[in-house]
Amino acid sequence: MRLCVLLCAVVGLCAAPGSVSGADRSCGDLRQFYTGKGFTLEGVPLSEISGEQLRMCPQGPTCCTITMEGNLASLSAQETEGLIREAGRSLQATFNNLHRSFDTYFTELHGQSERLLQEVLSPLGPLYSQNARLFAELYADLRQYYRGSALHLDENLSEFWSQLLERTFKASVNLSEDYLECVAKQQETLRPFGDIPRDMKTKVIRSFVTARSFVQGLLVSSDVIKKVSQVSLAEECTKALMKLVYCPHCRGLASVQPCSNYCSNVMKGCLANQADLNPVWQELIDTMIQVASSFSTEPSLDVVLSSIPIRIYEAVHYLQQNMDTFTAKVFQTCGSPGEPGTGTPNAHEQKKKKSGSLTAFEYKPSPTAGLRLEIQVSDLSSKLRDMRQYWVQLPVALCSKLAAESNSQDNCWNGMTKARYLPGVMGDGLANQINNPEVDLDITKPIMKIRQQIMELKIMSNRLKDALEGNDVDFQDASEDISGSGSGMCLSGQCARSRPGLYAYAPETKPVGGAPTPRIGVCDLLLLLPVTVLLLQR
């Protein structure tokens, strides 16, 4: 009888809420912290309670209920997403500043070249003044192409030289429109302007293709950052963040910061998909640096743009100097103009006209122009280089705001208590999270929104490489190039579908897969004692 009374007393003691040993500790600090986060005190305990119902924090004496745990878990995810977006906005601002700086520089170069045109070509007299619209349209086409219009620069430049030939020849030989059309068709074979159109076309196309592609690369990079930074964190990450950030508060360890390696594993797991951007991101940044460096490669960007008026003047001057020879070839190819109204040659009269006093050899660009380009390229390259490691450095940056310093690794929060964190740090990327002890991820299910952005970066890198080769780039909708699913990040296409067990602590004290692991305590054994006694009595 005495045994039964004793057992009943033990059962009643174990069933009672509160601390299992010692006096119950006050939850005053937690209550103040909880309300400071914007929550009400409804349901918040005054003193520690049993934590057996908690799903994310370690079980044991706690000041948090399961409702509080859910509220703080959502808050931890919101705050971390806010930090990710803040870091993204900072990087976006850097890209936007680079775009603004280069766009201003290039637009000024273009404007200076267009203004120089009048100074260089005005000695041509009526040939310039009567055809000013033709030259203005050339610069308008170049400007629109740089801004992203679907123009074929090669065709536009060829059309410009054809029209310039017609009008230059017409000023020397009064001919019909049909005859002038025949003249224009002979441009490639007769080469009335010498090699100047071909040489100028090659350099101008290369300069404008690289400039347009570079600007597009800056815009695409900024857009990728914006979209990826807005991706919501997964449920598994929310649980891990709660355990990292707010479970110490529930356990009365608010002043204890997370261990740095523990924080790294949580953040690497949460940002595993984002880290998979790193290889293609670095490739894009490196290619953009190459493109920026090409701007100062001879002939440099500023020289090419400023020489456009000079090259046009040289071409017209070449034709005027060789008008007799060219006219003879035209008459031989297109026939001698003999119909009424076609006019007669007056090449001799034109030849007697003096050419302009300004020649290409007399024109020298400003010495400060080259210096400004060097500064521009150096600044672009330096800032782009600083961004190469962004996606793998993001977990480090976030943990620098949360984790304990390196000299406090024995007295930090390790996810269970105040002690050293034992597991090693995981690698970067989704495939490397298969053994992450903190975030339970299915590495066979990547976030498709991020995979799409990886494809965007690959497409942009290829376009920049084409631009470096001088190939015109068609900026079509990149979404058309995205195909299929899967990241290809797993070796040999083999991705394991389950994770081997790897625990920071023994299985009986470490939750698996984010769910609480049942633990057998002293009270549990005592509760089984009456059943055992009855069985023995039988």
XYZ file of N, CA and C in Angstrom, residues 227-432:
618
model
N 15.600 39.837 -58.398
C 14.687 38.696 -58.400
C 15.104 37.623 -57.394
N 16.400 37.338 -57.323
C 16.862 36.298 -56.410
C 16.715 36.748 -54.954
N 16.943 38.026 -54.703
C 16.835 38.539 -53.330
C 15.404 38.516 -52.818
N 14.440 38.401 -53.709
C 13.031 38.383 -53.305
C 12.483 36.971 -53.130
N 13.318 35.954 -53.355
C 12.870 34.566 -53.189
C 12.643 34.285 -51.706
N 11.490 33.729 -51.379
C 11.159 33.434 -49.986
C 11.964 32.240 -49.484
N 12.244 32.243 -48.187
C 12.983 31.144 -47.573
C 12.077 29.941 -47.377
N 12.658 28.760 -47.495
C 11.889 27.524 -47.361
C 11.510 27.269 -45.914
N 10.517 26.389 -45.713
C 10.048 26.065 -44.361
C 11.167 25.465 -43.522
N 11.992 24.612 -44.142
C 13.100 24.007 -43.405
C 14.063 25.075 -42.903
N 14.253 26.110 -43.710
C 15.126 27.207 -43.316
C 14.520 28.000 -42.168
N 13.207 28.209 -42.204
C 12.531 28.940 -41.130
C 12.742 28.240 -39.792
N 12.619 26.925 -39.767
C 12.838 26.172 -38.527
C 14.274 26.335 -38.042
N 15.212 26.243 -38.963
C 16.617 26.361 -38.586
C 16.942 27.765 -38.083
N 16.354 28.785 -38.698
C 16.595 30.161 -38.261
C 16.020 30.410 -36.883
N 14.842 29.844 -36.613
C 14.244 29.978 -35.284
C 15.174 29.393 -34.229
N 15.663 28.216 -34.495
C 16.563 27.541 -33.558
C 17.855 28.335 -33.374
N 18.320 28.958 -34.447
C 19.554 29.726 -34.400
C 19.389 31.040 -33.635
N 18.306 31.746 -33.930
C 18.186 33.132 -33.484
C 17.405 33.277 -32.183
N 16.250 32.610 -32.076
C 15.358 32.912 -30.960
C 15.210 31.805 -29.926
N 15.617 30.591 -30.227
C 15.558 29.547 -29.200
C 16.415 29.869 -27.983
N 17.579 30.528 -28.136
C 18.322 30.920 -26.937
C 17.513 31.814 -25.996
N 16.681 32.679 -26.565
C 15.846 33.547 -25.732
C 14.845 32.709 -24.939
N 14.284 31.702 -25.593
C 13.321 30.834 -24.913
C 13.971 30.070 -23.762
N 15.254 29.774 -23.877
C 15.972 29.013 -22.859
C 16.643 29.893 -21.815
N 16.419 31.200 -21.873
C 17.039 32.095 -20.903
C 18.491 32.404 -21.224
N 18.894 32.219 -22.486
C 20.272 32.467 -22.904
C 20.323 33.588 -23.941
N 19.571 34.638 -23.686
C 19.433 35.713 -24.666
C 20.764 36.386 -24.976
N 21.665 36.428 -24.023
C 22.941 37.117 -24.223
C 23.979 36.257 -24.934
N 23.654 34.978 -25.162
C 24.597 34.062 -25.791
C 24.380 34.090 -27.302
N 25.424 34.428 -28.039
C 25.315 34.492 -29.504
C 25.567 33.121 -30.119
N 25.026 32.880 -31.306
C 25.245 31.590 -31.973
C 26.722 31.387 -32.314
N 27.158 30.140 -32.286
C 28.513 29.808 -32.725
C 28.637 30.120 -34.219
N 29.805 30.590 -34.615
C 29.975 31.032 -36.004
C 29.804 29.886 -36.992
N 30.357 28.705 -36.704
C 30.210 27.571 -37.618
C 28.767 27.089 -37.674
N 28.082 27.168 -36.552
C 26.663 26.808 -36.510
C 25.863 27.752 -37.403
N 26.131 29.042 -37.272
C 25.442 30.028 -38.108
C 25.767 29.787 -39.580
N 27.025 29.476 -39.891
C 27.426 29.239 -41.278
C 26.640 28.088 -41.892
N 26.478 27.008 -41.142
C 25.738 25.862 -41.678
C 24.275 26.191 -41.914
N 23.685 26.972 -41.003
C 22.289 27.369 -41.188
C 22.152 28.244 -42.435
N 23.019 29.239 -42.573
C 22.913 30.161 -43.699
C 23.291 29.493 -45.023
N 24.276 28.613 -44.995
C 24.633 27.900 -46.215
C 23.497 26.992 -46.664
N 22.774 26.429 -45.714
C 21.613 25.622 -46.063
C 20.471 26.466 -46.584
N 20.230 27.588 -45.923
C 19.138 28.466 -46.341
C 19.401 29.105 -47.705
N 20.663 29.367 -47.993
C 21.024 30.063 -49.238
C 21.749 29.135 -50.204
N 21.444 27.841 -50.119
C 22.119 26.862 -50.983
C 21.819 27.106 -52.451
N 20.558 27.369 -52.785
C 20.191 27.622 -54.180
C 20.837 28.896 -54.696
N 20.888 29.915 -53.845
C 21.514 31.176 -54.247
C 23.003 30.981 -54.521
N 23.655 30.124 -53.726
C 25.096 29.893 -53.921
C 25.380 29.221 -55.259
N 24.389 28.507 -55.815
C 24.594 27.875 -57.120
C 24.707 28.893 -58.249
N 24.387 30.141 -57.961
C 24.601 31.205 -58.940
C 26.092 31.503 -59.107
N 26.880 31.152 -58.124
C 28.265 31.620 -58.053
C 29.101 31.331 -59.305
N 29.129 30.099 -59.831
C 29.984 29.849 -61.006
C 29.629 30.714 -62.217
N 28.338 30.777 -62.545
C 27.950 31.565 -63.725
C 28.035 33.058 -63.427
N 27.828 33.433 -62.180
C 27.962 34.832 -61.777
C 29.407 35.290 -61.965
N 30.344 34.486 -61.502
C 31.751 34.841 -61.652
C 32.151 34.893 -63.122
N 31.628 33.965 -63.908
C 31.924 33.971 -65.344
C 31.423 35.256 -65.996
N 30.211 35.684 -65.613
C 29.658 36.922 -66.167
C 30.500 38.123 -65.756
N 30.851 38.198 -64.480
C 31.644 39.327 -63.999
C 32.996 39.371 -64.708
N 33.647 38.217 -64.845
C 34.949 38.167 -65.514
C 34.832 38.610 -66.972
N 33.751 38.187 -67.638
C 33.564 38.575 -69.041
C 33.287 40.070 -69.156
N 32.528 40.611 -68.213
C 32.266 42.057 -68.228
C 33.548 42.848 -68.002
N 34.432 42.321 -67.159
C 35.725 42.986 -66.948
C 36.536 42.965 -68.240
N 36.492 41.840 -68.963
C 37.182 41.760 -70.259
C 36.617 42.784 -71.241
N 35.294 42.906 -71.263
C 34.662 43.874 -72.169
C 35.077 45.293 -71.790
N 35.072 45.585 -70.486
C 35.482 46.922 -70.036
C 36.931 47.203 -70.434
N 37.782 46.198 -70.296
C 39.190 46.372 -70.676
C 39.335 46.605 -72.176
N 38.444 46.011 -72.965
C 38.524 46.173 -74.425
C 38.260 47.609 -74.852
N 37.587 48.386 -74.005
C 37.296 49.772 -74.359
C 38.578 50.588 -74.530
N 39.629 50.215 -73.792
C 40.880 50.970 -73.874
C 41.898 50.318 -74.800
N 41.517 49.188 -75.419
C 42.408 48.530 -76.371
C 42.382 49.277 -77.698
N 43.549 49.486 -78.272
C 43.619 50.237 -79.533
C 42.902 49.511 -80.671
N 42.075 50.233 -81.451
C 41.706 51.628 -81.237
C 40.687 51.739 -80.102
N 40.940 52.613 -79.166
C 40.105 52.734 -77.977
C 38.726 53.297 -78.318
N 37.837 53.130 -77.387
C 36.443 53.537 -77.589
C 36.327 55.020 -77.926
N 37.052 55.849 -77.195
C 36.941 57.290 -77.427
C 37.512 57.688 -78.789
N 38.583 56.991 -79.210
C 39.179 57.297 -80.506
C 38.241 56.909 -81.642
N 37.588 55.742 -81.513
C 36.684 55.281 -82.568
C 35.526 56.255 -82.748
N 34.916 56.678 -81.638
C 33.763 57.577 -81.750
C 34.172 58.954 -82.261
N 35.285 59.468 -81.755
C 35.689 60.813 -82.178
C 36.192 60.836 -83.614
N 36.597 59.664 -84.137
C 37.137 59.631 -85.505
C 36.068 59.415 -86.568
N 34.811 59.192 -86.169
C 33.760 58.974 -87.173
C 33.667 60.150 -88.152
N 33.608 61.399 -87.691
C 33.563 62.519 -88.656
C 34.816 62.581 -89.526
N 35.969 62.275 -88.929
C 37.216 62.319 -89.682
C 37.210 61.289 -90.805
N 36.746 60.100 -90.478
C 36.728 59.028 -91.476
C 35.765 59.355 -92.618
N 34.647 59.966 -92.284
C 33.698 60.358 -93.327
C 34.326 61.412 -94.238
N 35.002 62.383 -93.606
C 35.657 63.425 -94.405
C 36.716 62.814 -95.316
N 37.523 61.905 -94.763
C 38.571 61.267 -95.554
C 37.978 60.502 -96.739
N 36.834 59.844 -96.482
C 36.205 59.060 -97.547
C 35.733 59.961 -98.690
N 35.077 61.066 -98.341
C 34.597 61.998 -99.371
C 35.785 62.615 -100.109
N 36.790 62.972 -99.365
C 37.985 63.570 -99.965
C 38.661 62.580 -100.925
N 38.703 61.303 -100.553
C 39.298 60.268 -101.402
C 38.529 60.147 -102.719
N 37.197 60.171 -102.613
C 36.379 60.054 -103.823
C 36.583 61.253 -104.736
N 36.636 62.453 -104.145
C 36.809 63.658 -104.963
C 38.159 63.664 -105.670
N 39.171 63.164 -104.988
C 40.500 63.129 -105.578
C 40.605 62.096 -106.707
N 39.735 61.092 -106.654
C 39.788 60.025 -107.649
C 38.515 59.974 -108.498
N 37.847 61.113 -108.624
C 36.553 61.148 -109.295
C 36.663 60.760 -110.771
N 37.707 61.201 -111.469
C 37.850 60.874 -112.892
C 37.936 59.372 -113.100
N 38.781 58.734 -112.297
C 38.950 57.280 -112.423
C 37.660 56.558 -112.099
N 37.010 56.981 -111.015
C 35.774 56.326 -110.596
C 34.673 56.526 -111.630
N 34.575 57.740 -112.170
C 33.540 58.038 -113.169
C 33.708 57.158 -114.406
N 34.944 56.983 -114.812
C 35.202 56.137 -115.983
C 34.754 54.706 -115.726
N 35.014 54.200 -114.509
C 34.603 52.835 -114.161
C 33.092 52.714 -114.100
N 32.437 53.766 -113.590
C 30.973 53.753 -113.498
C 30.363 53.733 -114.896
N 30.868 54.581 -115.789
C 30.329 54.626 -117.145
C 30.557 53.300 -117.863
N 31.650 52.664 -117.515
C 31.938 51.372 -118.127
C 30.981 50.301 -117.630
N 30.590 50.403 -116.336
C 29.710 49.396 -115.731
C 28.242 49.705 -115.979
N 27.843 50.950 -115.759
C 26.425 51.331 -115.849
C 26.057 51.900 -117.225
N 27.038 52.089 -118.071
C 26.761 52.651 -119.385
C 26.966 54.151 -119.381
N 27.188 54.699 -120.561
C 27.389 56.140 -120.669
C 26.041 56.839 -120.623
N 25.889 57.829 -119.751
C 24.602 58.532 -119.651
C 24.354 59.370 -120.896
N 23.408 58.957 -121.714
C 23.174 59.696 -122.950
C 21.741 60.141 -123.120
N 20.854 59.682 -122.227
C 19.457 60.059 -122.354
C 19.253 61.507 -121.925
N 18.248 62.157 -122.545
C 17.971 63.543 -122.136
C 17.600 63.594 -120.658
N 18.114 64.594 -119.969
C 17.771 64.779 -118.565
C 18.706 64.076 -117.612
N 19.603 63.241 -118.145
C 20.517 62.549 -117.241
C 21.689 63.424 -116.858
N 21.923 64.442 -117.615
C 23.019 65.344 -117.293
C 24.312 64.878 -117.909
N 25.328 65.705 -117.758
C 26.644 65.368 -118.302
C 27.691 65.497 -117.216
N 28.779 64.755 -117.347
C 29.817 64.812 -116.322
C 30.415 66.198 -116.196
N 30.673 66.617 -114.974
C 31.400 67.857 -114.719
C 32.496 67.607 -113.681
N 33.139 66.435 -113.841
C 34.144 66.025 -112.865
C 35.324 66.990 -112.843
N 35.683 67.502 -114.028
C 36.847 68.375 -114.078
C 36.632 69.637 -113.234
N 35.393 70.124 -113.339
C 35.059 71.321 -112.561
C 35.095 71.028 -111.069
N 34.570 69.837 -110.707
C 34.561 69.473 -109.293
C 35.984 69.287 -108.766
N 36.824 68.732 -109.631
C 38.184 68.437 -109.202
C 38.951 69.724 -108.896
N 38.549 70.816 -109.581
C 39.260 72.064 -109.372
C 38.912 72.701 -108.030
N 37.788 72.217 -107.434
C 37.391 72.778 -106.153
C 38.396 72.368 -105.087
N 38.712 73.273 -104.209
C 39.658 72.964 -103.152
C 38.972 72.155 -102.064
N 39.698 71.202 -101.586
C 39.161 70.411 -100.472
C 39.317 71.193 -99.186
N 38.654 70.712 -98.162
C 38.709 71.388 -96.872
C 40.115 71.423 -96.316
N 40.361 72.400 -95.477
C 41.698 72.566 -94.922
C 41.981 71.586 -93.788
N 40.959 71.029 -93.174
C 41.141 70.101 -92.056
C 41.252 68.685 -92.589
N 42.280 67.989 -92.206
C 42.446 66.593 -92.608
C 42.538 65.727 -91.368
N 42.421 64.421 -91.573
C 42.458 63.489 -90.451
C 43.794 63.558 -89.735
N 44.851 63.857 -90.478
C 46.167 63.856 -89.858
C 46.362 65.077 -88.962
N 45.584 66.125 -89.219
C 45.708 67.332 -88.403
C 44.882 67.244 -87.133
N 43.934 66.350 -87.099
C 43.046 66.260 -85.936
C 43.684 65.396 -84.853
N 43.732 65.915 -83.656
C 44.264 65.157 -82.523
C 43.253 65.222 -81.378
N 42.833 64.054 -80.862
C 41.886 64.070 -79.760
C 42.503 64.695 -78.519
N 41.664 65.166 -77.630
C 42.133 65.797 -76.400
C 42.921 64.804 -75.557
N 44.068 65.241 -75.013
C 44.859 64.318 -74.197
C 44.121 63.857 -72.950
N 43.158 64.662 -72.472
C 42.405 64.273 -71.278
C 41.377 63.188 -71.582
N 41.024 63.008 -72.880
C 40.018 62.008 -73.241
C 40.513 60.606 -72.916
N 41.766 60.324 -73.267
C 42.326 59.014 -72.973
C 42.449 58.770 -71.485
N 42.814 59.792 -70.732
C 42.930 59.655 -69.277
C 41.580 59.363 -68.653
N 40.554 60.029 -69.149
C 39.216 59.791 -68.598
C 38.753 58.367 -68.876
N 39.083 57.862 -70.055
C 38.712 56.486 -70.377
C 39.443 55.510 -69.466
N 40.717 55.740 -69.212
C 41.482 54.866 -68.314
C 40.863 54.839 -66.921
N 40.469 55.994 -66.431
C 39.835 56.072 -65.106
C 38.510 55.329 -65.118
N 37.748 55.501 -66.194
C 36.452 54.836 -66.313
C 36.624 53.326 -66.294
N 37.549 52.809 -67.093
C 37.775 51.363 -67.174
C 38.285 50.827 -65.845
N 39.194 51.545 -65.212
C 39.751 51.111 -63.928
C 38.667 51.037 -62.857
N 37.817 52.042 -62.822
C 36.745 52.066 -61.819
C 35.745 50.937 -62.057
N 35.374 50.719 -63.315
C 34.441 49.644 -63.646
C 35.015 48.284 -63.249
N 36.265 48.042 -63.632
C 36.888 46.751 -63.369
C 37.033 46.499 -61.875
N 37.427 47.525 -61.142
C 37.626 47.375 -59.698
C 36.328 47.039 -58.983
N 35.280 47.753 -59.303
C 33.998 47.519 -58.628
C 33.385 46.177 -59.041
N 33.537 45.807 -60.301
C 33.024 44.510 -60.735
C 33.779 43.374 -60.043
N 35.084 43.535 -59.897
C 35.888 42.496 -59.249
C 35.456 42.295 -57.797
N 35.049 43.353 -57.147
C 34.603 43.252 -55.754
C 33.308 42.444 -55.618
N 32.572 42.263 -56.712
C 31.273 41.581 -56.654
C 31.365 40.086 -56.988
N 32.539 39.606 -57.358
C 32.662 38.227 -57.867
C 32.161 37.181 -56.874
N 32.444 37.381 -55.602
C 32.143 36.364 -54.596
C 30.830 36.623 -53.849
N 29.990 37.486 -54.403
C 28.822 37.933 -53.631
C 27.964 36.778 -53.113
N 27.632 35.821 -53.975
C 26.646 34.805 -53.593
C 27.191 33.821 -52.572
N 28.494 33.566 -52.573
C 29.054 32.668 -51.553
C 29.482 33.445 -50.310
N 29.618 34.761 -50.431
C 29.950 35.580 -49.279
C 28.710 36.051 -48.518
N 27.548 35.883 -49.121
C 26.317 36.339 -48.472
C 26.080 35.660 -47.121
N 26.229 34.315 -46.994
C 26.083 33.698 -45.668
C 27.070 34.265 -44.655
N 28.289 34.530 -45.091
C 29.299 35.104 -44.197
C 28.875 36.487 -43.719
N 28.353 37.283 -44.658
C 27.914 38.636 -44.310
C 26.759 38.602 -43.319
N 25.817 37.674 -43.513
C 24.680 37.580 -42.594
C 25.130 37.116 -41.218
N 26.032 36.138 -41.175
C 26.497 35.632 -39.875
C 27.346 36.649 -39.127
N 27.956 37.579 -39.855
C 28.737 38.616 -39.174
C 27.849 39.504 -38.312
N 26.551 39.523 -38.614
C 25.604 40.318 -37.835
C 24.993 39.515 -36.687
N 25.154 38.181 -36.727
C 24.456 37.324 -35.766
C 25.371 36.527 -34.849
N 26.468 36.015 -35.394
C 27.253 35.005 -34.692
C 28.259 35.613 -33.732
N 28.732 34.746 -32.817
C 29.740 35.148 -31.841
C 31.090 35.301 -32.524
N 31.990 36.054 -31.906
C 33.321 36.225 -32.448
C 34.123 34.945 -32.303
N 35.219 34.866 -33.037
C 35.999 33.628 -33.082
C 36.580 33.232 -31.732
N 36.805 34.220 -30.850
C 37.383 33.906 -29.541
C 36.332 33.485 -28.517
N 35.075 33.322 -28.954
C 34.001 32.928 -28.031
C 33.350 31.625 -28.454
N 34.104 30.757 -29.125
C 33.509 29.547 -29.695
C 33.245 28.453 -28.661
N 33.737 28.619 -27.447
C 33.434 27.646 -26.388
C 32.239 28.066 -25.549
N 31.811 29.288 -25.694
C 30.697 29.809 -24.891
C 29.640 30.441 -25.791
N 29.268 29.720 -26.829
C 28.285 30.226 -27.783
C 27.113 29.250 -27.879
N 26.053 29.684 -28.494
C 24.855 28.861 -28.661
C 25.080 27.908 -29.840
N 25.015 26.600 -29.540
C 25.281 25.610 -30.581
C 24.024 24.912 -31.094
N 22.877 25.483 -30.746
C 21.608 24.901 -31.175
C 20.933 24.099 -30.087
N 21.701 23.730 -29.051
C 21.147 22.955 -27.937
C 21.405 23.633 -26.602
N 22.614 24.186 -26.456
C 23.004 24.791 -25.191
C 24.189 25.713 -25.435
N 24.756 26.197 -24.350
C 25.920 27.080 -24.425
C 27.180 26.225 -24.395
N 27.728 25.936 -25.564
C 28.905 25.076 -25.682
C 29.458 25.163 -27.096
N 30.612 24.551 -27.312
C 31.250 24.553 -28.636
C 30.375 23.797 -29.643
N 30.401 24.275 -30.878
C 29.698 23.612 -31.977
C 30.666 22.659 -32.656
N 30.318 21.388 -32.722
C 31.262 20.359 -33.168
C 31.268 20.082 -34.672
N 30.141 20.036 -35.360
C 30.176 19.678 -36.790
C 31.017 20.658 -37.613
N 31.529 20.168 -38.732
C 32.258 21.035 -39.641
C 31.320 21.871 -40.490
N 31.890 22.833 -41.205
C 31.105 23.731 -42.038
C 30.906 23.090 -43.415
N 29.683 23.157 -43.900
C 29.345 22.593 -45.206
C 29.934 23.440 -46.339
N 30.004 22.846 -47.517
C 30.437 23.579 -48.698
C 29.316 24.458 -49.237
N 29.584 25.131 -50.342
C 28.597 26.031 -50.938
C 27.770 25.296 -51.989
N 26.532 25.705 -52.137
C 25.676 25.147 -53.180
C 24.770 24.044 -52.674
N 23.742 23.770 -53.459
C 22.703 22.827 -53.047
C 23.242 21.410 -52.885
N 24.070 20.945 -53.811
C 24.564 19.565 -53.761
C 25.387 19.302 -52.512
N 26.039 20.327 -51.974
C 26.895 20.156 -50.794
C 26.115 20.159 -49.480
